């Protein structure tokens, strides 16, 4: 009897919990619209929290739910939610090129954003860069970032380098001066292949390979051998001037060694500033930023920029609510203030902000028109980031030649196309 | 009478459902369904996002085994590492077990020290040894005059697999040793005495008497070790990330990358199925060998 009572009680408890939980969900869904976002950028998390408060105050009929995840689990969670039918209304992706975005578009999971207010107000050049082959824009881009060389001004001065090297020959001379002064020119984090694949190979592709080469490569009418050798002048210089055992050092070690002043330069992006300052606050006034000089033609050595905080919008989202949110973020006085203060990013909306010294240097190149958008890698097969990274590691380790790397790129391209 | 039987049967069914039902449902949901769906997906071009996919027949299997040189190379590396890992783990475990089976001072402390790494997560283990290899072993070599230790353990394709093997042994020997100690303690003393009276020396006693008796138990350790070595992922992921280049990319890491980084879930599933078939085949082979030995016992 007692057992029966306990069993009945447990069953009722479980059933009651389910009914109660579903009832709660229904209630909130009936009364409020929701904008649910998922993103992978920890340095804007505080800004998002402030936006939530301001946005919900201005639009009490819309709930703003935001969640930030970093690392490998971001994609896992995103795909799991998609599989469960709960894709967030807006979510960030790391690559907004044709290859990545069209997967979502072809699956009917995302909607084009051409009619969103913040997209309509973008400069034409930015719109063109975001337009995919089917003529639609799918990404709402909030910010851009840049990859290049972060350098230590104090060590440059110590070595007697008076101006930023803007050509390959000038960089070679700078490395010689640094070494003569007992300073390691470059700190590498080659154990993490992306620190070379993403930060050297990708910018190198856009610096050395002409824009139109990409369409020919897509049509199998071009080879990586066409211009690839031109990238190795800088790569060889880099490898010859890193600290000892660069393949033992990962990204964190690269940051730590640079922050400690163990080397004069790192090939990284604007995102490293906060990490380095947190390791050594004295570095704040010592850091500068420059494009990578892949060639001796200064006009080709432009700053490599890429879209950073880029959102895809779920096809099942309340698009009016999403439009309202982004419009609030970019165009309302409150939203602009939060965006300017808490996001503090290079953006296409003309929202000014107080840049740190590294970002200020990047802005000076952008304002002078000495920059390029990432182009080639965006349309490459997804596995190419791995091909770049592992090939660079092998080349640094001396187990593969330049020719073999370029052969591999061509072969891997055909292999990827046959999958 | 009939009514009573039915009622008894119903009770038995209810009891069976009560005890087995929940785990059966969980096992079906999280084991059988994923396995079946994995096999189905291995014949498709599914990319994990698009709900539509095409059946491509054996294309993924043909691609994985004849075109994808990285996967084939990763399989080769996996077998190479698994062979040395299984042999060395079991030999070392048996040596330690034989040395530590008898009671002497500090015996338990030494056993605990050898077993201790096993309680750490494999991922943590990878990060600990990353620091050891890149920051400590080299300096230790310089300080002690052992110059050969001062080298790039994880950055050199020639030494990276050895480094993984070393950590795997450090991690796994203690567990197998514990099984072996339990097995050795279970050997009937009269057998050992009889061998001794017959004039058998220590080695002969171990080889001809103890080992045949404990072989079924030892094989349990070998089973787990073979399967674990062929599926090795977390240690490589955290220690080397498969690098430098792809020099330490084992089969499981290749499968993970294909599915979760390159978004080719169909091909990734096919590779996972290939690896599973290999592991199942080896396990069946092992079972047969063990069963044969047990009969001979």
XYZ file of C-alpha atoms in Angstrom:
716
model
C 0.000 0.000 0.000
C 2.770 2.332 1.059
C 4.715 1.550 -2.134
C 1.658 2.302 -4.252
C 1.217 5.635 -2.545
C 4.855 6.572 -3.075
C 4.708 5.559 -6.746
C 1.480 7.522 -7.287
C 2.974 10.554 -5.568
C 6.125 10.441 -7.744
C 4.101 10.075 -10.951
C 1.867 12.986 -9.998
C 4.892 15.077 -9.061
C 6.566 14.422 -12.423
C 3.391 15.069 -14.402
C 2.715 18.212 -12.397
C 6.251 19.547 -13.051
C 5.871 19.017 -16.796
C 2.467 20.729 -16.896
C 3.748 23.574 -14.720
C 6.896 24.074 -16.830
C 5.034 24.056 -20.148
C 2.408 26.381 -18.710
C 5.117 28.868 -17.737
C 6.588 28.843 -21.223
C 3.194 29.332 -22.858
C 2.381 32.237 -20.608
C 5.524 34.204 -21.442
C 5.240 33.389 -25.150
C 1.730 34.742 -25.245
C 2.549 38.064 -23.673
C 5.917 39.065 -25.131
C 7.884 38.923 -28.348
C 11.408 37.598 -28.022
C 14.767 38.287 -29.629
C 17.089 35.463 -28.670
C 20.758 35.808 -29.629
C 23.825 33.585 -29.292
C 27.336 34.878 -29.896
C 31.020 34.095 -29.396
C 32.765 37.312 -28.418
C 33.482 37.668 -24.729
C 34.642 41.287 -24.828
C 31.166 42.570 -25.717
C 29.312 40.556 -23.071
C 29.095 43.537 -20.712
C 27.841 45.725 -23.551
C 25.137 43.143 -24.343
C 23.991 43.170 -20.713
C 23.733 46.954 -20.818
C 21.924 46.785 -24.155
C 19.434 44.313 -22.690
C 18.505 46.714 -19.934
C 18.211 49.734 -22.209
C 16.426 47.906 -25.024
C 13.811 46.287 -22.782
C 13.178 49.667 -21.150
C 12.604 51.234 -24.557
C 10.652 48.248 -25.928
C 8.806 46.607 -23.044
C 6.909 44.367 -25.465
C 10.142 42.568 -26.518
C 12.254 40.264 -24.358
C 15.953 40.400 -25.248
C 17.739 37.147 -24.369
C 21.475 36.965 -24.997
C 23.978 34.187 -24.425
C 27.735 34.131 -24.980
C 29.801 30.980 -25.483
C 33.469 30.705 -26.340
C 35.688 28.024 -27.812
C 34.796 24.794 -29.560
C 31.523 24.429 -27.706
C 30.002 27.399 -29.557
C 29.479 25.479 -32.792
C 28.435 22.344 -30.918
C 25.733 24.219 -28.996
C 24.608 26.079 -32.117
C 24.210 22.870 -34.135
C 22.519 21.097 -31.217
C 19.973 23.908 -30.916
C 19.407 23.862 -34.644
C 18.826 20.100 -34.526
C 16.384 20.596 -31.650
C 14.481 23.226 -33.662
C 15.493 26.052 -31.323
C 17.940 27.958 -33.509
C 18.544 31.391 -31.926
C 16.923 34.361 -33.705
C 20.373 35.801 -34.366
C 23.718 34.014 -34.057
C 27.278 34.864 -34.939
C 29.450 32.927 -37.364
C 33.209 33.107 -37.724
C 33.204 33.240 -41.503
C 30.572 35.146 -43.440
C 31.842 34.063 -46.828
C 29.931 32.207 -49.485
C 31.043 28.736 -48.321
C 29.758 29.036 -44.738
C 26.709 31.258 -45.140
C 25.246 29.511 -48.187
C 25.064 26.255 -46.227
C 22.622 27.897 -43.846
C 20.812 29.743 -46.641
C 20.384 26.663 -48.845
C 19.012 24.756 -45.860
C 16.385 27.491 -45.458
C 17.563 28.127 -41.899
C 18.397 31.825 -42.296
C 16.717 34.748 -43.965
C 18.197 37.514 -46.109
C 18.669 40.786 -44.260
C 18.650 43.239 -47.190
C 15.574 44.987 -45.744
C 16.862 45.497 -42.223
C 17.322 49.192 -41.399
C 20.939 48.794 -40.275
C 21.834 46.938 -43.458
C 20.187 49.528 -45.709
C 22.308 52.268 -44.159
C 25.629 50.493 -44.868
C 28.056 52.109 -47.330
C 27.749 50.649 -50.833
C 31.247 49.104 -50.707
C 30.367 47.251 -47.526
C 27.073 46.058 -49.021
C 28.888 44.795 -52.102
C 31.395 42.908 -49.956
C 28.536 41.229 -48.071
C 26.421 40.316 -51.104
C 26.612 36.636 -51.975
C 26.371 34.997 -55.395
C 22.550 34.801 -55.258
C 22.392 38.587 -54.867
C 21.308 38.569 -51.213
C 22.946 39.790 -48.022
C 22.612 37.380 -45.112
C 24.899 38.859 -42.472
C 24.310 41.813 -40.189
C 27.837 43.014 -39.531
C 28.428 45.092 -36.416
C 32.180 45.393 -36.498
C 35.411 44.732 -38.333
C 38.785 43.733 -37.038
C 42.261 43.666 -38.517
C 45.166 41.225 -38.554
C 48.776 42.299 -38.957
C 51.845 42.800 -36.816
C 51.639 44.022 -33.229
C 55.049 45.469 -32.346
C 56.844 46.718 -29.264
C 57.775 50.380 -29.818
C 60.290 50.394 -26.987
C 62.250 47.452 -28.450
C 62.117 49.050 -31.904
C 63.605 52.200 -30.442
C 66.254 50.217 -28.589
C 67.290 48.571 -31.880
C 67.466 51.965 -33.608
C 64.463 51.430 -35.890
C 62.948 54.820 -36.487
C 60.086 54.082 -38.868
C 57.570 51.290 -39.318
C 58.789 48.845 -42.009
C 56.268 48.931 -44.834
C 58.099 46.756 -47.381
C 59.720 43.333 -47.209
C 63.233 44.789 -47.517
C 62.543 47.276 -44.745
C 61.235 44.441 -42.540
C 64.339 42.360 -43.319
C 66.536 45.302 -42.275
C 64.465 45.800 -39.120
C 64.914 42.125 -38.167
C 68.686 42.449 -38.626
C 68.790 45.520 -36.394
C 66.705 43.807 -33.725
C 68.937 40.739 -33.755
C 72.050 42.932 -33.609
C 70.591 44.509 -30.480
C 70.031 41.051 -28.974
C 66.265 41.152 -29.452
C 64.222 38.294 -30.929
C 62.301 39.844 -33.849
C 59.187 37.606 -33.873
C 57.435 35.594 -31.194
C 55.493 32.719 -32.749
C 52.761 30.556 -31.234
C 53.173 27.857 -33.864
C 51.914 24.993 -31.694
C 48.482 26.452 -32.440
C 48.522 26.197 -36.221
C 45.871 28.916 -36.636
C 48.314 31.545 -35.357
C 50.089 31.118 -38.706
C 47.308 29.744 -40.935
C 44.859 32.500 -40.076
C 47.206 35.351 -39.217
C 49.870 34.963 -41.904
C 48.653 32.685 -44.698
C 45.183 34.253 -45.042
C 46.397 37.882 -45.172
C 49.141 36.693 -47.527
C 46.587 35.258 -49.936
C 44.816 38.605 -50.235
C 48.069 40.552 -50.481
C 49.683 38.401 -53.145
C 46.877 36.759 -55.154
C 44.848 39.128 -57.380
C 41.139 39.526 -56.611
C 40.060 37.913 -59.892
C 42.216 34.803 -59.324
C 39.566 33.480 -56.949
C 36.862 33.128 -59.610
C 39.325 31.267 -61.819
C 40.268 28.953 -58.941
C 36.571 28.243 -58.343
C 36.282 27.305 -62.031
C 39.402 25.130 -61.805
C 41.207 27.387 -64.239
C 43.879 28.570 -61.819
C 46.460 27.080 -59.474
C 47.960 28.056 -56.126
C 51.280 27.965 -57.967
C 50.194 31.035 -59.975
C 51.157 33.466 -57.208
C 51.829 31.276 -54.149
C 55.610 31.565 -54.191
C 55.229 35.298 -53.568
C 53.952 34.592 -50.060
C 57.017 32.702 -48.947
C 59.397 35.674 -48.918
C 57.775 36.966 -45.757
C 57.049 33.470 -44.370
C 60.749 32.548 -44.691
C 61.748 35.810 -43.029
C 59.296 35.131 -40.211
C 60.488 31.561 -39.634
C 64.146 32.626 -39.669
C 63.496 35.277 -37.031
C 61.304 33.627 -34.406
C 62.316 32.493 -30.939
C 63.841 29.038 -30.567
C 61.403 26.103 -30.728
C 58.436 28.110 -31.997
C 56.451 24.885 -32.466
C 56.474 24.358 -28.693
C 54.750 27.682 -28.011
C 50.970 28.028 -28.230
C 48.880 31.183 -28.565
C 48.894 31.884 -24.822
C 52.666 31.468 -24.645
C 53.019 33.776 -27.648
C 51.002 36.437 -25.807
C 52.920 35.910 -22.560
C 56.376 36.105 -24.174
C 55.450 39.242 -26.101
C 53.915 40.809 -22.978
C 57.163 40.100 -21.101
C 59.185 41.838 -23.825
C 60.921 38.646 -24.997
C 60.387 39.594 -28.637
C 59.593 42.650 -30.707
C 56.677 41.495 -32.879
C 53.797 39.049 -33.153
C 51.624 38.326 -36.176
C 48.196 38.713 -34.607
C 45.140 40.957 -34.615
C 43.483 43.748 -32.688
C 41.928 41.241 -30.290
C 45.234 40.569 -28.484
C 45.414 44.031 -26.917
C 43.363 43.277 -23.795
C 45.096 39.930 -23.173
C 48.536 41.520 -23.346
C 47.566 44.428 -21.090
C 46.134 41.993 -18.554
C 49.479 40.151 -18.516
C 51.589 43.289 -18.354
C 49.874 46.677 -17.939
C 53.154 48.431 -18.842
C 52.678 47.297 -22.436
C 49.742 49.684 -22.913
C 51.885 52.562 -24.161
C 54.450 50.357 -25.913
C 52.305 48.590 -28.511
C 51.831 49.604 -32.113
C 50.233 47.936 -35.107
C 51.134 47.624 -38.801
C 50.177 45.562 -41.865
C 52.352 42.573 -42.785
C 54.797 43.583 -45.558
C 54.526 40.536 -47.820
C 56.146 42.261 -50.805
C 58.365 45.167 -51.757
C 55.405 46.902 -53.364
C 53.986 49.042 -50.560
C 50.619 49.345 -52.318
C 50.103 45.596 -51.976
C 50.995 45.513 -48.295
C 47.658 46.824 -47.107
C 46.062 46.156 -43.749
C 44.059 42.918 -43.746
C 40.565 43.490 -42.366
C 37.745 41.089 -41.777
C 34.168 41.284 -40.579
C 34.036 40.353 -36.942
C 30.705 40.523 -35.125
C 28.534 39.134 -37.924
C 25.013 37.869 -37.295
C 22.911 35.437 -39.300
C 19.176 35.738 -38.715
C 17.066 32.629 -38.272
C 14.310 32.126 -40.861
C 11.904 31.431 -38.010
C 12.718 34.606 -36.101
C 10.369 37.534 -35.521
C 12.191 39.618 -38.117
C 10.460 42.863 -37.074
C 11.655 42.377 -33.508
C 15.186 41.580 -34.742
C 15.101 44.684 -36.966
C 13.957 46.755 -33.990
C 16.812 45.447 -31.848
C 19.614 46.165 -34.325
C 18.091 49.557 -35.135
C 18.062 50.351 -31.407
C 21.679 49.217 -31.040
C 22.997 51.329 -33.920
C 20.616 54.292 -34.286
C 19.020 55.116 -30.918
C 20.970 57.574 -28.739
C 21.081 55.073 -25.861
C 22.118 52.155 -28.059
C 24.816 54.200 -29.820
C 26.228 55.296 -26.495
C 26.480 51.698 -25.267
C 27.912 50.556 -28.620
C 30.483 53.338 -28.572
C 31.485 52.835 -24.933
C 31.173 49.086 -24.326
C 31.776 47.596 -27.758
C 34.437 50.124 -28.864
C 34.919 48.454 -32.241
C 35.685 49.535 -35.779
C 32.262 49.699 -37.382
C 30.671 50.625 -40.701
C 28.047 52.922 -39.109
C 30.329 55.816 -38.279
C 29.939 55.358 -34.524
C 33.000 56.921 -32.931
C 34.762 55.384 -29.951
C 37.871 55.809 -27.855
C 40.377 53.492 -29.564
C 43.256 51.816 -27.769
C 46.749 52.452 -29.236
C 46.679 49.286 -31.391
C 43.220 49.988 -32.793
C 44.212 53.628 -33.338
C 47.080 52.509 -35.578
C 44.731 50.197 -37.501
C 42.271 53.054 -37.957
C 45.020 55.270 -39.377
C 45.628 52.725 -42.178
C 41.897 52.323 -42.805
C 41.363 56.089 -42.943
C 44.280 56.367 -45.389
C 42.622 53.739 -47.588
C 45.537 51.326 -47.065
C 43.411 48.305 -46.241
C 41.893 45.273 -47.941
C 38.854 43.125 -47.166
C 39.368 39.426 -46.668
C 38.264 37.875 -49.917
C 39.928 34.651 -51.002
C 39.568 32.511 -47.890
C 35.857 33.342 -47.598
C 35.028 31.185 -50.580
C 37.461 28.356 -49.867
C 36.219 24.910 -48.763
C 35.764 24.701 -44.973
C 38.745 22.380 -44.457
C 41.211 24.853 -45.944
C 41.876 26.584 -42.658
C 43.239 23.239 -41.491
C 45.272 22.790 -44.672
C 46.797 26.260 -44.202
C 47.567 25.750 -40.534
C 49.051 22.278 -40.757
C 51.069 23.146 -43.877
C 52.593 26.161 -42.151
C 53.537 24.022 -39.149
C 55.150 21.410 -41.382
C 57.006 24.077 -43.336
C 58.290 25.602 -40.136
C 59.370 22.128 -38.981
C 61.226 21.617 -42.248
C 59.258 18.551 -43.325
C 57.673 20.004 -46.472
C 58.841 22.273 -49.293
C 57.132 25.361 -50.703
C 56.384 23.541 -53.948
C 54.862 20.618 -52.071
C 52.625 22.963 -50.074
C 51.274 24.566 -53.247
C 50.831 21.127 -54.846
C 48.921 20.060 -51.747
C 46.658 23.134 -51.937
C 45.693 22.289 -55.515
C 45.169 18.618 -54.669
C 43.150 19.379 -51.543
C 40.986 21.764 -53.513
C 40.064 19.040 -55.985
C 39.638 16.576 -53.118
C 37.277 18.947 -51.284
C 35.260 19.516 -54.444
C 34.806 15.755 -54.878
C 33.356 15.262 -51.375
C -5.573 -21.146 -12.359
C -5.234 -19.458 -15.736
C -6.122 -16.100 -14.221
C -3.482 -16.560 -11.555
C -0.825 -17.397 -14.162
C -1.731 -14.360 -16.229
C -1.562 -12.211 -13.197
C 1.846 -13.684 -12.345
C 3.060 -13.020 -15.890
C 1.762 -9.483 -15.773
C 3.553 -8.960 -12.475
C 6.778 -10.332 -13.884
C 6.467 -8.111 -16.954
C 5.761 -5.104 -14.779
C 8.743 -5.909 -12.595
C 10.942 -6.378 -15.677
C 9.753 -3.069 -17.073
C 10.344 -1.398 -13.731
C 13.958 -2.531 -13.466
C 15.051 -2.846 -17.096
C 12.653 -0.419 -18.783
C 14.291 2.902 -17.838
C 17.820 1.805 -18.734
C 16.499 0.104 -21.879
C 14.892 3.367 -22.991
C 18.028 5.383 -22.190
C 20.267 2.828 -23.869
C 18.060 2.843 -26.966
C 17.919 6.636 -27.114
C 21.580 7.334 -26.512
C 23.243 4.213 -27.910
C 21.229 2.269 -30.465
C 19.526 5.205 -32.176
C 22.795 7.188 -32.620
C 24.564 4.070 -33.923
C 21.834 3.308 -36.450
C 21.494 6.951 -37.510
C 25.296 7.209 -37.779
C 25.360 4.242 -40.123
C 22.503 5.723 -42.178
C 24.204 9.134 -42.367
C 27.430 7.482 -43.519
C 25.686 6.763 -46.828
C 24.582 10.391 -47.267
C 26.053 13.821 -47.968
C 24.438 15.358 -44.858
C 26.059 18.570 -43.622
C 24.290 18.711 -40.225
C 22.386 21.871 -41.108
C 20.334 20.991 -44.136
C 17.485 18.654 -43.279
C 17.566 17.458 -46.887
C 20.367 15.118 -47.850
C 21.112 12.737 -50.661
C 22.026 9.100 -50.436
C 25.404 8.721 -52.108
C 25.866 4.972 -51.784
C 29.410 3.910 -50.940
C 30.958 7.198 -52.093
C 31.956 8.282 -48.568
C 33.584 4.912 -47.847
C 35.457 4.893 -51.147
C 36.593 8.485 -50.591
C 37.759 7.783 -47.031
C 39.762 4.697 -47.929
C 41.120 5.522 -51.363
C 41.262 9.315 -51.809
C 41.544 10.830 -48.344
C 45.240 10.257 -47.692
C 45.029 12.091 -44.366
C 42.498 9.594 -43.002
C 44.465 6.579 -44.194
C 47.633 8.065 -42.657
C 45.788 8.726 -39.396
C 44.678 5.068 -39.316
C 48.303 3.978 -39.785
C 49.425 6.238 -36.956
C 46.626 4.932 -34.731
C 47.640 1.288 -35.241
C 51.301 2.145 -34.695
C 50.593 3.946 -31.442
C 48.024 1.380 -30.291
C 50.458 -1.497 -30.824
C 53.196 0.030 -28.686
C 50.718 1.358 -26.152
C 49.055 -2.026 -25.606
C 52.318 -3.977 -25.466
C 54.186 -1.546 -23.218
C 51.236 -0.812 -20.922
C 50.663 -4.485 -20.249
C 54.328 -5.435 -19.943
C 55.068 -2.542 -17.588
C 51.870 -3.153 -15.621
C 52.808 -6.814 -15.165
C 56.345 -5.882 -14.092
C 55.047 -3.420 -11.518
C 52.362 -5.866 -10.386
C 54.899 -8.660 -9.924
C 57.178 -6.358 -7.956
C 54.397 -4.917 -5.805
C 52.253 -7.992 -5.202
C 54.127 -9.007 -2.087
C 53.781 -7.007 1.101
C 56.694 -4.781 2.017
C 57.137 -1.354 3.530
C 55.771 1.528 1.421
C 54.177 -0.988 -0.954
C 50.811 0.770 -0.842
C 52.384 4.174 -1.320
C 54.165 3.043 -4.483
C 50.987 1.398 -5.812
C 49.046 4.609 -5.127
C 51.703 6.736 -6.845
C 51.561 4.571 -9.974
C 47.759 4.465 -9.989
C 47.239 8.161 -9.170
C 47.446 9.568 -12.752
C 44.397 7.444 -13.601
C 42.117 9.564 -11.441
C 42.949 12.702 -13.426
C 40.905 13.617 -16.472
C 42.750 12.752 -19.689
C 42.309 16.325 -20.938
C 43.882 17.752 -17.777
C 46.624 15.168 -18.170
C 47.295 16.513 -21.672
C 47.615 20.080 -20.434
C 49.871 19.070 -17.526
C 52.227 17.237 -19.862
C 52.153 20.068 -22.367
C 53.794 22.217 -19.705
C 56.142 19.355 -18.771
C 57.345 18.848 -22.324
C 57.657 22.504 -23.321
C 58.860 24.118 -20.101
C 60.207 21.597 -17.612
C 61.843 18.544 -19.221
C 64.230 20.666 -21.325
C 65.329 22.739 -18.325
C 65.692 19.583 -16.256
C 67.943 18.139 -18.988
C 70.142 21.238 -19.011
C 70.380 21.309 -15.206
C 71.291 17.626 -14.906
C 73.583 17.373 -17.911
C 71.146 15.089 -19.729
C 71.354 17.118 -22.918
C 69.184 14.772 -24.983
C 66.148 15.833 -22.913
C 66.514 19.424 -24.087
C 64.627 19.198 -27.362
C 61.275 19.973 -28.903
C 59.206 17.002 -27.767
C 55.867 18.122 -29.153
C 57.060 20.260 -32.062
C 59.123 17.605 -33.802
C 57.256 15.077 -35.977
C 59.886 12.462 -35.075
C 59.237 12.622 -31.335
C 55.617 13.694 -31.029
C 54.121 10.174 -31.150
C 56.691 8.990 -28.622
C 55.650 11.856 -26.338
C 51.989 10.845 -26.607
C 52.936 7.228 -25.895
C 54.874 8.293 -22.815
C 51.915 10.190 -21.377
C 49.531 7.393 -22.261
C 51.735 4.921 -20.376
C 52.012 7.276 -17.404
C 48.242 7.472 -17.365
C 47.271 3.884 -18.111
C 49.837 1.572 -16.504
C 48.465 2.027 -12.960
C 44.993 0.833 -13.848
C 46.141 -2.340 -15.593
C 48.661 -2.916 -12.788
C 45.808 -2.936 -10.262
C 43.991 -5.606 -12.283
C 47.198 -7.629 -12.565
C 47.932 -7.391 -8.825
C 44.431 -8.672 -8.055
C 44.977 -11.525 -10.517
C 48.378 -12.452 -9.083
C 46.981 -12.440 -5.549
C 44.317 -14.906 -6.632
C 46.852 -17.539 -7.755
C 46.636 -20.573 -5.494
C 49.754 -20.766 -3.298
C 49.818 -24.580 -3.586
C 50.495 -24.278 -7.327
C 53.489 -22.044 -6.682
C 54.762 -24.343 -3.950
C 54.390 -27.368 -6.229
C 56.359 -25.591 -8.972
C 59.015 -24.653 -6.450
C 59.308 -28.275 -5.278
C 59.708 -29.318 -8.910
C 62.716 -26.983 -9.063
C 61.178 -24.167 -11.119
C 62.955 -20.820 -10.800
C 61.143 -17.480 -10.458
C 60.859 -16.856 -14.175
C 59.619 -20.389 -14.877
C 57.059 -20.125 -12.072
C 55.757 -16.877 -13.503
C 55.768 -17.990 -17.146
C 54.530 -21.575 -16.718
C 52.304 -21.321 -13.656
C 51.141 -17.826 -12.749
C 50.617 -16.375 -16.225
C 48.441 -19.202 -17.592
C 46.278 -19.009 -14.462
C 45.795 -15.250 -14.585
C 45.621 -14.961 -18.383
C 41.811 -14.505 -18.572
C 42.040 -11.604 -16.116
C 45.066 -10.110 -17.862
C 43.155 -10.244 -21.121
C 40.456 -8.007 -19.623
C 43.102 -5.319 -19.247
C 44.352 -5.953 -22.765
C 40.793 -5.658 -24.186
C 40.231 -2.317 -22.576
C 43.653 -1.135 -23.597
C 43.264 -2.106 -27.271
C 39.877 -0.474 -27.576
C 41.018 2.637 -25.653
C 44.182 2.992 -27.745
C 42.332 2.754 -31.044
C 39.785 5.326 -29.856
C 42.361 7.688 -28.328
C 41.167 11.275 -28.728
C 41.151 13.469 -25.639
C 44.855 13.122 -24.852
C 45.930 13.964 -28.408
C 43.393 16.787 -28.634
C 44.699 18.474 -25.496
C 48.396 17.597 -25.794
C 49.231 18.215 -29.451
C 46.007 19.091 -31.290
C 47.163 16.589 -33.920
C 50.257 18.627 -34.777
C 52.807 19.626 -35.781
C 51.102 19.596 -39.149
C 49.170 16.348 -38.960
C 52.045 14.334 -37.461
C 50.001 13.214 -34.439
C 46.514 13.273 -35.933
C 44.983 9.946 -34.905
C 41.886 8.442 -36.523
C 39.401 9.763 -33.952
C 40.732 13.300 -34.304
C 40.451 13.017 -38.087
C 36.811 11.887 -37.711
C 36.089 14.756 -35.310
C 37.559 17.314 -37.680
C 35.747 15.945 -40.712
C 32.390 16.115 -38.969
C 32.592 19.051 -36.587
C 35.122 21.376 -38.205
C 34.686 20.689 -41.921
C 30.920 20.048 -41.600
C 31.028 16.851 -43.661
C 28.881 14.791 -41.306
C 28.151 12.098 -43.881
C 31.833 11.497 -44.571
C 32.684 11.836 -40.877
C 30.074 9.181 -40.055
C 31.535 6.848 -42.703
C 35.004 7.237 -41.184
C 33.577 6.564 -37.704
C 31.861 3.420 -38.991
C 35.127 2.217 -40.579
C 36.953 2.738 -37.286
C 34.183 0.986 -35.345
C 34.269 -2.023 -37.683
C 38.042 -2.280 -37.205
C 37.730 -2.108 -33.404
C 34.882 -4.653 -33.371
C 36.868 -7.028 -35.609
C 39.934 -6.808 -33.372
C 37.802 -7.289 -30.244
C 36.099 -10.401 -31.694
C 39.519 -11.777 -32.614
C 40.713 -11.157 -29.062
C 37.623 -12.794 -27.568
C 38.195 -15.897 -29.657
C 41.840 -16.155 -28.617
C 40.934 -15.689 -24.960
C 38.061 -18.159 -25.103
C 40.410 -20.725 -26.649
C 42.916 -20.211 -23.842
C 40.237 -20.512 -21.204
C 39.125 -23.846 -22.655
C 42.689 -25.062 -22.610
C 42.912 -24.098 -18.950
